[in-house]
CSV table of C-alpha atoms in Angstrom, one decimal:
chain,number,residue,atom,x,y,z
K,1,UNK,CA,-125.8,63.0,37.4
K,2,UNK,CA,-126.6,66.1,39.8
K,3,UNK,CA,-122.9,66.9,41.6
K,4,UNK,CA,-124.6,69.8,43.6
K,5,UNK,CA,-123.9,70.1,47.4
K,6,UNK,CA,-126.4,71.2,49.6
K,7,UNK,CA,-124.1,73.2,51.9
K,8,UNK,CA,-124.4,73.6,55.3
K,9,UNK,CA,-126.5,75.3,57.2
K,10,UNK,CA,-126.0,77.8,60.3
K,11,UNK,CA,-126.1,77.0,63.5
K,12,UNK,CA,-129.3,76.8,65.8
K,13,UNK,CA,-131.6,79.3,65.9
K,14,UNK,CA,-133.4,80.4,68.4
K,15,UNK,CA,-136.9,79.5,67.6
K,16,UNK,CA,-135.5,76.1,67.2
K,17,UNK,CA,-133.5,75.8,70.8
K,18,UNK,CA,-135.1,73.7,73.9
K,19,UNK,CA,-134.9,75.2,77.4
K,20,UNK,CA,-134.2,72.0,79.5
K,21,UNK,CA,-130.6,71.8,77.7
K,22,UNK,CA,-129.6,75.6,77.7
K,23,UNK,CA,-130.8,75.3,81.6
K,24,UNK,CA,-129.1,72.5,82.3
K,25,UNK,CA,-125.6,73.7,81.2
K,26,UNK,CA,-126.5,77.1,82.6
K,27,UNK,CA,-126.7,75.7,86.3
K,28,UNK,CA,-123.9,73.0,85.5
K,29,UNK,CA,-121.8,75.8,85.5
K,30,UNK,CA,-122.2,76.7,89.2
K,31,UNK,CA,-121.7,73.1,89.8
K,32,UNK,CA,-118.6,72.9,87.3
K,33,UNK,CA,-117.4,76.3,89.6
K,34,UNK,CA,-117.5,74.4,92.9
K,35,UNK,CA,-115.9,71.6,91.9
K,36,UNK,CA,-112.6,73.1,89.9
K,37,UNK,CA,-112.1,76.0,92.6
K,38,UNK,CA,-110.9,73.8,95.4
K,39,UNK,CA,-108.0,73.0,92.9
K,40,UNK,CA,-106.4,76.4,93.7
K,41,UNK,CA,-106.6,75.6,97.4
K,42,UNK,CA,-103.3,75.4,97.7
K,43,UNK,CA,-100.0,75.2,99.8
K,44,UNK,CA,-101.7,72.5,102.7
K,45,UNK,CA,-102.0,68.9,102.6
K,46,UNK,CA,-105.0,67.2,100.2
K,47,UNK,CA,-106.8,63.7,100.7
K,48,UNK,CA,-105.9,60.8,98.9
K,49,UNK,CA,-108.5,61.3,96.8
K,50,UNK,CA,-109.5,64.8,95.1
K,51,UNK,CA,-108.4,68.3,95.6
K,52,UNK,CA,-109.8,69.1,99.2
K,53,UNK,CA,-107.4,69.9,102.3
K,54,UNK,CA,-107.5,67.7,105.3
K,55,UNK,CA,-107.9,70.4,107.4
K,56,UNK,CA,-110.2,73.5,108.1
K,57,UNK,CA,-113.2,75.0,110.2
K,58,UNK,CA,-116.0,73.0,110.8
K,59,UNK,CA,-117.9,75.1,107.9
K,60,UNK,CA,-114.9,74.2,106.1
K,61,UNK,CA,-115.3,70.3,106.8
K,62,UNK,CA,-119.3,70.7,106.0
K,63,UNK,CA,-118.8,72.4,102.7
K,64,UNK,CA,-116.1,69.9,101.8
K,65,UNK,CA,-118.8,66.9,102.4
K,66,UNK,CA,-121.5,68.6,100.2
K,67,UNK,CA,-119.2,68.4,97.5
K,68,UNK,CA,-117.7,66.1,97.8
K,69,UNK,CA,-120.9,64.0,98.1
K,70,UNK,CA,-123.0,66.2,95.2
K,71,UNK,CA,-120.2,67.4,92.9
K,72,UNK,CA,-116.7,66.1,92.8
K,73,UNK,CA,-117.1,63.8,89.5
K,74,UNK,CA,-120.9,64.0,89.4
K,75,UNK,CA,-120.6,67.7,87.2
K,76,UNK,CA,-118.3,66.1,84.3
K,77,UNK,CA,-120.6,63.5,83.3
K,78,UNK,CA,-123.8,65.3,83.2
K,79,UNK,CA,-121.6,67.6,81.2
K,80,UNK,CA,-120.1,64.9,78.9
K,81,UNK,CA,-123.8,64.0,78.1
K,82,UNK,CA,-125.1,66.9,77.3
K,83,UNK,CA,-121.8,67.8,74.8
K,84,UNK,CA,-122.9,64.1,73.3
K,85,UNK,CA,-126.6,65.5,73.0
K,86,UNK,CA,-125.9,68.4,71.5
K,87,UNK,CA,-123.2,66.3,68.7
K,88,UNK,CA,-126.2,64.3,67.9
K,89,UNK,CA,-128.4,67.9,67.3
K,90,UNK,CA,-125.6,69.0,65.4
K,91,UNK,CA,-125.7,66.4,63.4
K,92,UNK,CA,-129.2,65.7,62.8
K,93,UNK,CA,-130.4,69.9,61.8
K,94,UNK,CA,-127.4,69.3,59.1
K,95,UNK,CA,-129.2,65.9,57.9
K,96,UNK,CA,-132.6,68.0,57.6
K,97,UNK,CA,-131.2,70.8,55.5
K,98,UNK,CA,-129.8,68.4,52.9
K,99,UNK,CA,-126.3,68.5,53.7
K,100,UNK,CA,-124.6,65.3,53.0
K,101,UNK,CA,-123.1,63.0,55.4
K,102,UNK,CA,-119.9,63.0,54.7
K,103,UNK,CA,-120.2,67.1,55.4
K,104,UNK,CA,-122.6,66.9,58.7
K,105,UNK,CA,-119.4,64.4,60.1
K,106,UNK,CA,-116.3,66.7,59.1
K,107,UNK,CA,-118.2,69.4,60.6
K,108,UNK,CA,-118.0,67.3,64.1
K,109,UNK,CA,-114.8,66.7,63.4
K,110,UNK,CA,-113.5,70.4,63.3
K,111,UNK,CA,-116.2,71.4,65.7
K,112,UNK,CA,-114.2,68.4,68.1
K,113,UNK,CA,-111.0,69.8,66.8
K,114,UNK,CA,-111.3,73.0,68.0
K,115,UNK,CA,-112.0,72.2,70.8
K,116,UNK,CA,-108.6,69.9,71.7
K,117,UNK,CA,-107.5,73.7,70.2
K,118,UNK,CA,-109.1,75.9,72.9
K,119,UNK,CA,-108.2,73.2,75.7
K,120,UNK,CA,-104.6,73.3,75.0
K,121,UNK,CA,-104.8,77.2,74.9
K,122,UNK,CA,-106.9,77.0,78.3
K,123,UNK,CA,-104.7,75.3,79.5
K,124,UNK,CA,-101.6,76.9,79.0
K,125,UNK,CA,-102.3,80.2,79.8
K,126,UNK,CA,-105.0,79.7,83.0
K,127,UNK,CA,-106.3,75.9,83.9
K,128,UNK,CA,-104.5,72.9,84.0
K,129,UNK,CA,-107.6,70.9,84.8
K,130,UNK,CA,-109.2,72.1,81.5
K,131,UNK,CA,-112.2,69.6,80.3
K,132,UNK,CA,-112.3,71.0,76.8
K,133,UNK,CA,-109.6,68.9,75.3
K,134,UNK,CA,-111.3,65.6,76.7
K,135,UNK,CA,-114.5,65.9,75.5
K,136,UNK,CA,-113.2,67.5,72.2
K,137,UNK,CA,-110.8,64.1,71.9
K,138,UNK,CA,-113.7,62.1,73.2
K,139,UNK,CA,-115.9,63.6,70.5
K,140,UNK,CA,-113.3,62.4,67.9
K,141,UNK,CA,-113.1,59.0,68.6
K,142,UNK,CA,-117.0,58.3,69.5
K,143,UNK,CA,-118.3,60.3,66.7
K,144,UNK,CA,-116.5,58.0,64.6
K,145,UNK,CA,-116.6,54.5,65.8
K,146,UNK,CA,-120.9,55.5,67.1
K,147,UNK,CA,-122.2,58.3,66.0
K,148,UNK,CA,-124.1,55.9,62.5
K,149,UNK,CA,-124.6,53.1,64.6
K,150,UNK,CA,-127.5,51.3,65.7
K,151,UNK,CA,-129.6,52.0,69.2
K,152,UNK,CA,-128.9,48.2,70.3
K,153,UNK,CA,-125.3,49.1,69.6
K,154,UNK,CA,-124.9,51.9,71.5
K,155,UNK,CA,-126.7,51.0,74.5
K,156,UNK,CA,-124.7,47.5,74.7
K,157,UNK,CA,-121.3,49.4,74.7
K,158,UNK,CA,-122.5,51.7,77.8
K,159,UNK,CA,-124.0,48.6,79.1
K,160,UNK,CA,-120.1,47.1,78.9
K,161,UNK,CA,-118.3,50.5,79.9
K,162,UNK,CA,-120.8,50.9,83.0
K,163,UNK,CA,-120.4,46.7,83.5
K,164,UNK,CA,-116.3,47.5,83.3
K,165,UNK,CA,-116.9,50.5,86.3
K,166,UNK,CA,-118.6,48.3,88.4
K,167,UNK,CA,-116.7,45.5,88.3
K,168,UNK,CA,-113.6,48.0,89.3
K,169,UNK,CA,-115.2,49.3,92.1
K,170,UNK,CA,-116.4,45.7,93.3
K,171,UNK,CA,-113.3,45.0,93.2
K,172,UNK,CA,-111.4,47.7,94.7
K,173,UNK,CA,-113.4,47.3,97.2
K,174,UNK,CA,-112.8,43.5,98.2
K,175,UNK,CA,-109.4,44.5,98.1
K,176,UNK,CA,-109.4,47.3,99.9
K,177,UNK,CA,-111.4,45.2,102.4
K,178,UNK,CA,-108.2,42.8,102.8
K,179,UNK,CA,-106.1,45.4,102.8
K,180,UNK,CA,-107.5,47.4,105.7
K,181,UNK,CA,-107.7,44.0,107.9
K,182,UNK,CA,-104.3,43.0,107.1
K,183,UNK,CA,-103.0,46.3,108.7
K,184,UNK,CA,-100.0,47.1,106.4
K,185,UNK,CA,-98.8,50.5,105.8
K,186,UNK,CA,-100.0,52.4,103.1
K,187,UNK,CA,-98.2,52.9,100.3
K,188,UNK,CA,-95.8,55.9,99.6
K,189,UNK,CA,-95.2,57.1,95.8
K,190,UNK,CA,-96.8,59.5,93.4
K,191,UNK,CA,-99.1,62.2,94.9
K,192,UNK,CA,-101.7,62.5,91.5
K,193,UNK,CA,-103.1,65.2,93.5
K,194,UNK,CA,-100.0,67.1,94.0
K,195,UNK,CA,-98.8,66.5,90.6
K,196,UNK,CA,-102.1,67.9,89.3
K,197,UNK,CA,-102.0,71.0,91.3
K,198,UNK,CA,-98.7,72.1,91.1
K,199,UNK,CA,-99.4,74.9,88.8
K,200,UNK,CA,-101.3,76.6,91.5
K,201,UNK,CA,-98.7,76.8,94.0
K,202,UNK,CA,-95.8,77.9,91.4
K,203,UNK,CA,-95.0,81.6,92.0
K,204,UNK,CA,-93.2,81.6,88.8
K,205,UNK,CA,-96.2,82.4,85.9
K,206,UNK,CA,-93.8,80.9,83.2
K,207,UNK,CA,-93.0,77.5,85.0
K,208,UNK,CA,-96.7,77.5,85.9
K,209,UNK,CA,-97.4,77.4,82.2
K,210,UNK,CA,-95.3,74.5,82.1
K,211,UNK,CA,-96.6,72.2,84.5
K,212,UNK,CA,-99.7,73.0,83.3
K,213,UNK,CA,-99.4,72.2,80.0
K,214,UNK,CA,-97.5,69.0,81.0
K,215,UNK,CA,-100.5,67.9,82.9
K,216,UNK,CA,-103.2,68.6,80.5
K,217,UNK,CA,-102.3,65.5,78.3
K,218,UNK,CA,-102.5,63.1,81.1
K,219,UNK,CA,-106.2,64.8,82.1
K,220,UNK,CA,-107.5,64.4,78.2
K,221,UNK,CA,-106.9,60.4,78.0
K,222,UNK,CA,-107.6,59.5,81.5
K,223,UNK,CA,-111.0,61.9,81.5
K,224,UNK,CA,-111.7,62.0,78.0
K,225,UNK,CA,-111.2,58.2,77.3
K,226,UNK,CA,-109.6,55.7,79.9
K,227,UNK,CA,-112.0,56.5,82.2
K,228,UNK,CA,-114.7,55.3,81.1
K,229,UNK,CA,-116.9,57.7,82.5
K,230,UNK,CA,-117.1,60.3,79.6
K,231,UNK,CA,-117.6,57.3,76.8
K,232,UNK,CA,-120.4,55.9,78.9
K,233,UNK,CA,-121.8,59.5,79.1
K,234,UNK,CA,-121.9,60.6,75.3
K,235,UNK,CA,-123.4,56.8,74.1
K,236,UNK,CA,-125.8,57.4,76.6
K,237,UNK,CA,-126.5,60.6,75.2
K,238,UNK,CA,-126.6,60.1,71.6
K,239,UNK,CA,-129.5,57.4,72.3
K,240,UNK,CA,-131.4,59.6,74.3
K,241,UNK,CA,-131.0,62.9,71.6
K,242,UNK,CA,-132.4,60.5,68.8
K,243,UNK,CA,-135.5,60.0,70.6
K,244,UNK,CA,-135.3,64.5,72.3
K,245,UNK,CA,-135.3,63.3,75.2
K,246,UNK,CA,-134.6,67.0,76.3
K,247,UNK,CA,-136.7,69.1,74.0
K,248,UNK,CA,-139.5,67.2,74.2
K,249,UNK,CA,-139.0,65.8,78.0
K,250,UNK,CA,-143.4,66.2,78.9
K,251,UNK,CA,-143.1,62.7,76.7
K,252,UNK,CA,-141.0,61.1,78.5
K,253,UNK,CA,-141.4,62.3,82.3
K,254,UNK,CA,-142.0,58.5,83.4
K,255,UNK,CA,-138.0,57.9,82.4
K,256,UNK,CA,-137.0,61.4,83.7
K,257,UNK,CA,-138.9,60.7,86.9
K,258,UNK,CA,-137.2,57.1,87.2
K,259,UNK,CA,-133.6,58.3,86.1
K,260,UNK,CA,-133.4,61.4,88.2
K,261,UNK,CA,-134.7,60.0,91.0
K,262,UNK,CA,-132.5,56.8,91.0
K,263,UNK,CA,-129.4,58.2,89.7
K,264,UNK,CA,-129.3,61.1,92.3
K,265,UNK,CA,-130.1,58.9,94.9
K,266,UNK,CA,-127.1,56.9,93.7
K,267,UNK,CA,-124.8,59.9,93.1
K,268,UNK,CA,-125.1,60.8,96.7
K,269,UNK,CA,-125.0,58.0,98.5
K,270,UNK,CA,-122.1,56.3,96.8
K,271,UNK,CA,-120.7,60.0,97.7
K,272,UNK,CA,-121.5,60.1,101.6
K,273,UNK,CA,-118.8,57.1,102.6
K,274,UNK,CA,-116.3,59.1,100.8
K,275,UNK,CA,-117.0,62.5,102.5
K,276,UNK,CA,-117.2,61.0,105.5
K,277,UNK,CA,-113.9,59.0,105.7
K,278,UNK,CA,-112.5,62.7,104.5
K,279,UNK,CA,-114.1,64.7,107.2
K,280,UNK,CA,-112.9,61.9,109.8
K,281,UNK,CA,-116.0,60.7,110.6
K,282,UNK,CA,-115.5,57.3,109.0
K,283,UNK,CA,-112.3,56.3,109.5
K,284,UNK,CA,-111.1,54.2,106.4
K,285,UNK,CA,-107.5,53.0,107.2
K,286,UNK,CA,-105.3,54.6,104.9
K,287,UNK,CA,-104.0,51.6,103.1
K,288,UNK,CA,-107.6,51.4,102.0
K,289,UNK,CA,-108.9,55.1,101.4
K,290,UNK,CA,-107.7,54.4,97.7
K,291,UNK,CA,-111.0,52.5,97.3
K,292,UNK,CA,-112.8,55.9,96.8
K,293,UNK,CA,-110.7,56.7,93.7
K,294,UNK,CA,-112.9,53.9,92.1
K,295,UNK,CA,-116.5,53.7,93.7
K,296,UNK,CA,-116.7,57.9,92.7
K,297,UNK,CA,-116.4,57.5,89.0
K,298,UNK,CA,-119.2,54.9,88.7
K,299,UNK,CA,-121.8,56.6,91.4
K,300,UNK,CA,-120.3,60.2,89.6
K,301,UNK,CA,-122.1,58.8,86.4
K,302,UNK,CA,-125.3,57.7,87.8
K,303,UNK,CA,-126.1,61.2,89.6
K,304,UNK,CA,-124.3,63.5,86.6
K,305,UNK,CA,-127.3,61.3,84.0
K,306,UNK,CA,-129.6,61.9,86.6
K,307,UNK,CA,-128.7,65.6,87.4
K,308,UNK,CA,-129.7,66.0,83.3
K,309,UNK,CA,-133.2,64.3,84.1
K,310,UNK,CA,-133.9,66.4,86.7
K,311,UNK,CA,-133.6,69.2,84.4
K,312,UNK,CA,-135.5,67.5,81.9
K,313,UNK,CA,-138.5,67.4,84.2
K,314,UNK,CA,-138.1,70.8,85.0
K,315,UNK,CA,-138.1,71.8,81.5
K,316,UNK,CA,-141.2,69.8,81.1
K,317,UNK,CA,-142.7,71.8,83.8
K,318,UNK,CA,-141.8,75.1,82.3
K,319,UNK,CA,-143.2,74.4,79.3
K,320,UNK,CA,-145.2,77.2,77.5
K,321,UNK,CA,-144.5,79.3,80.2
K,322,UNK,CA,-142.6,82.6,79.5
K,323,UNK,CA,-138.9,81.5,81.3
K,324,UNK,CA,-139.0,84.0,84.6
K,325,UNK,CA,-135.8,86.2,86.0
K,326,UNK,CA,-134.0,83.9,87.3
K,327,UNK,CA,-134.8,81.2,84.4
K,328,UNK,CA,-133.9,83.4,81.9
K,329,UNK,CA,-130.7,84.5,83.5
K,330,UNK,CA,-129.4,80.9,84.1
K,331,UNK,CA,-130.5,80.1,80.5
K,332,UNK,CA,-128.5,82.4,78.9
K,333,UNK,CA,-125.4,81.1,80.6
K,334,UNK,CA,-125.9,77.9,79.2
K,335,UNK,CA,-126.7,79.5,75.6
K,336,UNK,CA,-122.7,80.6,76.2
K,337,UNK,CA,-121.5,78.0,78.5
K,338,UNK,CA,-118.5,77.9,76.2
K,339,UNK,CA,-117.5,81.6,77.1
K,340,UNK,CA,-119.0,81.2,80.8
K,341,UNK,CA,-116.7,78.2,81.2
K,342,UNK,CA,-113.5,79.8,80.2
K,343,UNK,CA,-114.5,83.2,81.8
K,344,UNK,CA,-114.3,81.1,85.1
K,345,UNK,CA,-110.6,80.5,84.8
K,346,UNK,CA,-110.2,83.9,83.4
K,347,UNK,CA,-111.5,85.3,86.9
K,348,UNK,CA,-110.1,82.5,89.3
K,349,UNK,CA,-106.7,82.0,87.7
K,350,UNK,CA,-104.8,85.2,88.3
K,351,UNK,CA,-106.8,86.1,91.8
K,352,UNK,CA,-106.2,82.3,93.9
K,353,UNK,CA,-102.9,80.9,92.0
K,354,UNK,CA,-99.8,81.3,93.4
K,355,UNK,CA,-98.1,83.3,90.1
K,356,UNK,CA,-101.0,86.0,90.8
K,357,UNK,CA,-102.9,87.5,93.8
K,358,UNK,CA,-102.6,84.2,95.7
K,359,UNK,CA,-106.0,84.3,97.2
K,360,UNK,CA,-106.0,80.6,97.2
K,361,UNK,CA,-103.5,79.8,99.8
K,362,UNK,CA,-105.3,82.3,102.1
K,363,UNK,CA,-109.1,80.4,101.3
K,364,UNK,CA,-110.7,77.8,103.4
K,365,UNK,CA,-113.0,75.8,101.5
K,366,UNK,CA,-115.7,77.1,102.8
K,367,UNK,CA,-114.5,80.6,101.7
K,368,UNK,CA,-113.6,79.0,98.4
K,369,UNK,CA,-117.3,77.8,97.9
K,370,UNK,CA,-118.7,81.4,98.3
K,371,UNK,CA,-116.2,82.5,95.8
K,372,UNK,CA,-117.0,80.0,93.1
K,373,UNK,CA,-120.4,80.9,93.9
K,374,UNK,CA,-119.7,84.8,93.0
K,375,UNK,CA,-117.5,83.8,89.7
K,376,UNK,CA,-120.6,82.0,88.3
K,377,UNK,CA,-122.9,84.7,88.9
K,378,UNK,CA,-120.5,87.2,87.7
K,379,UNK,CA,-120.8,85.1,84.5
K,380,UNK,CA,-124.7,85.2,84.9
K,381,UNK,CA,-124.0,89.4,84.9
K,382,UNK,CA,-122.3,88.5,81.6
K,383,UNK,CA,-124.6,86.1,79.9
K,384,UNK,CA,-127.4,88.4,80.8
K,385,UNK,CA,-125.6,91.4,79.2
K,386,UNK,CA,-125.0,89.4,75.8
K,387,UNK,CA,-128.6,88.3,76.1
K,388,UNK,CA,-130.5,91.8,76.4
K,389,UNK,CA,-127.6,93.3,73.8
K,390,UNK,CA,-128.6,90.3,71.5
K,391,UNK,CA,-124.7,89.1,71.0
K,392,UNK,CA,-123.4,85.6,71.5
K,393,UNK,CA,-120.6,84.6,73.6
K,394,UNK,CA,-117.3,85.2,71.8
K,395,UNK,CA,-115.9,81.6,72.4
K,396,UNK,CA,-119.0,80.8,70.6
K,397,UNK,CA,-118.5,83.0,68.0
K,398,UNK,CA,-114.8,81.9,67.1
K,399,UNK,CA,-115.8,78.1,67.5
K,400,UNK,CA,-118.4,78.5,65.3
K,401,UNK,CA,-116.5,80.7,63.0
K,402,UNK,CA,-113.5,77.6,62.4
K,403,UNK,CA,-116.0,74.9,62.7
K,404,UNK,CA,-118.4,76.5,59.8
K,405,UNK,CA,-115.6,78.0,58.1
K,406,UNK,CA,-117.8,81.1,57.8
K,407,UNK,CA,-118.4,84.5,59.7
K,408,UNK,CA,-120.6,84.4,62.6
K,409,UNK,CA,-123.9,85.6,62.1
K,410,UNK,CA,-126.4,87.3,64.0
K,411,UNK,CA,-126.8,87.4,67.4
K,412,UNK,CA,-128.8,84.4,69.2
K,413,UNK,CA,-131.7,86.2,71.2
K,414,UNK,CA,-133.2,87.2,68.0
K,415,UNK,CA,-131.6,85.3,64.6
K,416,UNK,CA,-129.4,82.6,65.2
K,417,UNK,CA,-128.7,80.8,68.6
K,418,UNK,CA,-126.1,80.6,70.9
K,419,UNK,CA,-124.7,76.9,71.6
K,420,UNK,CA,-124.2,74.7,68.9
């Protein structure tokens, strides 16, 4: 009996990478950049639901509906897929190299360790809304229980988790329909908004840590888990990696066409009611503004999927063609959307909280928007840097180093990759 083991092989090279994934994370990342900054708007009142004030300029109200309507909970889905995909492309370039099963899966499982690892540390030290240690938990438990199973099997249990946010947010809203006409008060308690913010507005860097870190568990079940959304995201994704969907999109445009253009179109209007009870031009009683809370999560998944087929078809269109300036630049960001993503907080952290400059109780949102804008593309300076010098990003680097249990190699523009 042979007892050889093939071991493991590297991680991707760059011949073998496909640009409508390393695109799509690369632009995510502006997305990811408007959506967390309004977090650190802080020391004024918030909606019920999400991180935006209630008050402002009308540039302020404006920017507040575009995201509200195009981002808030659309981004972490589309970015829950695409960390599914790429489990699936771990798993599967481990397969063809020989490496057994049992090795391909504890690789995922340290890979998904890690990443509850870098979460925690995220956390602690800059961002209490940290998405790391929910899709690193999330990778755990679906890797396990999914990962080997059939096609049938893992489009039924979306089918049930997308069935289960449905149902909720049919029936929020037939009881937030009753609520409103009955005309009772709404009611007072806990503030999850206030409570997940806190950090921000704590002058004391210390107790800052603190409430972040006390936060940051509750944000890894409910995102990572109990909400459904994430779960639904990564099935959904390792169906559509065992077919490459994404690497080899020009044969399946008819799909991409159909999801981008129906889960967009889903995404934003199931996003307008809310932006425009917000923004005051709707008017849902209070008692009943809860409603949004559920109807989000379920039109956030539809528009994050199809936010990933539109970059699928764009990919498509790209193909053979040498990727342009601007192509190339947003590329390489999502070759080290790992470092780009914590290099975020790095620069929004100390400059908005409270503990540091506190830039964020001086920011309207619409100021805030222009910011996240400059963060990201400082991080497109970055990833553009590590691309000409040939280096990958050093989150990268150490993930890869723990997960592998070997040095990092070579750099990804010219031996060995930069994502997975």
């Amino acid at each position: 009996m042979d007892d050889t083991r093939t071991p493991l092989r590297g991680p991707v090279r760059t011949g073998e990478r496909a640009l409508a994934p390393d695109l799509a994370r690369g632009a995510m990342l502006l997305l990811i950049a408007l959506a967390n900054t309004p977090f650190y708007l802080w020391g004024r009142e918030y909606g019920s639901v999400g991180f935006h004030p209630t008050d402002g300029s009308v540039l302020d109200r404006v920017v507040q509906a575009v995201i509200i309507t195009g981002v808030d909970l659309r981004v972490y889905p589309m970015f829950a897929f695409l960390f599914g995909y790429g489990m699936v492309q771990v798993l599967a370039r481990q397969r063809a190299a020989g490496a057994s099963e049992r090795d391909a899966l504890a690789l995922l499982r340290r890979r998904n360790l890690w990443l509850l690892a870098f979460g925690a540390v995220h956390a602690l030290l800059l961002f209490a809304g940290d998405v790391l240690g929910a899709y690193g938990l999330a990778g755990l438990v679906l890797a396990w229980l999914f990962i080997r199973r059939a096609d049938r099997t893992l489009l039924v249990w979306a089918g049930i988790g997308t069935g289960l946010l449905v149902a909720m947010a049919v029936l929020g809203a037939i009881g937030a329909y009753f609520a409103a006409a009955s005309g009772a008060p709404a009611a007072e308690g806990l503030e999850p908004t206030a409570f997940a913010t806190a950090s921000a507005s704590e002058e004391d860097p210390l107790h800052a840590a603190v409430l972040r870190l006390s936060v940051w568990p509750v944000i890894v079940l409910a995102q990572g888990l109990l909400g459904l959304t994430v779960p639904v995201a990564i099935l959904l994704a390792f169906w559509a990696a065992r077919r490459r969907i994404l690497e080899e999109p020009w044969n399946h445009l008819r799909l991409l066409r159909t999801t981008a253009a129906a889960g967009i179109a889903v995404g934003w209007l199931g996003g307008l009611p809310h932006a425009l009870d917000h923004t005051g031009v709707l008017g849902v009683p209070d008692n009943a503004d809860w409603i949004f809370a559920l109807t989000q999560p379920v039109t956030g998944l539809a528009c994050g999927i199809g936010y990933v087929a539109l970059f699928g078809l764009i990919g498509a269109g790209l193909r053979g063609r040498r990727p342009g300036p601007v192509s190339g630049a947003v590329t390489a960001v999502g070759k080290r959307s790992l470092t780009c993503y914590l290099a975020q907080s790095v620069l929004c952290a100390p400059l908005l909280s409270a503990w540091g400059l506190g830039l964020g109780g001086v920011f309207g949102s619409a100021a805030m928007a222009l910011f996240a804008v400059g963060v990201w593309l400082a991080t497109v300076l970055l990833a553009w840097w590590l691309e000409r010098a040939g280096r990958r990003g050093p989150a990268e680097a150490a993930l890869r180093r723990l997960a592998y249990r070997r040095p990092a190699s070579a750099e990804p523009g010219r031996a060995s990759g930069a994502t997975r």
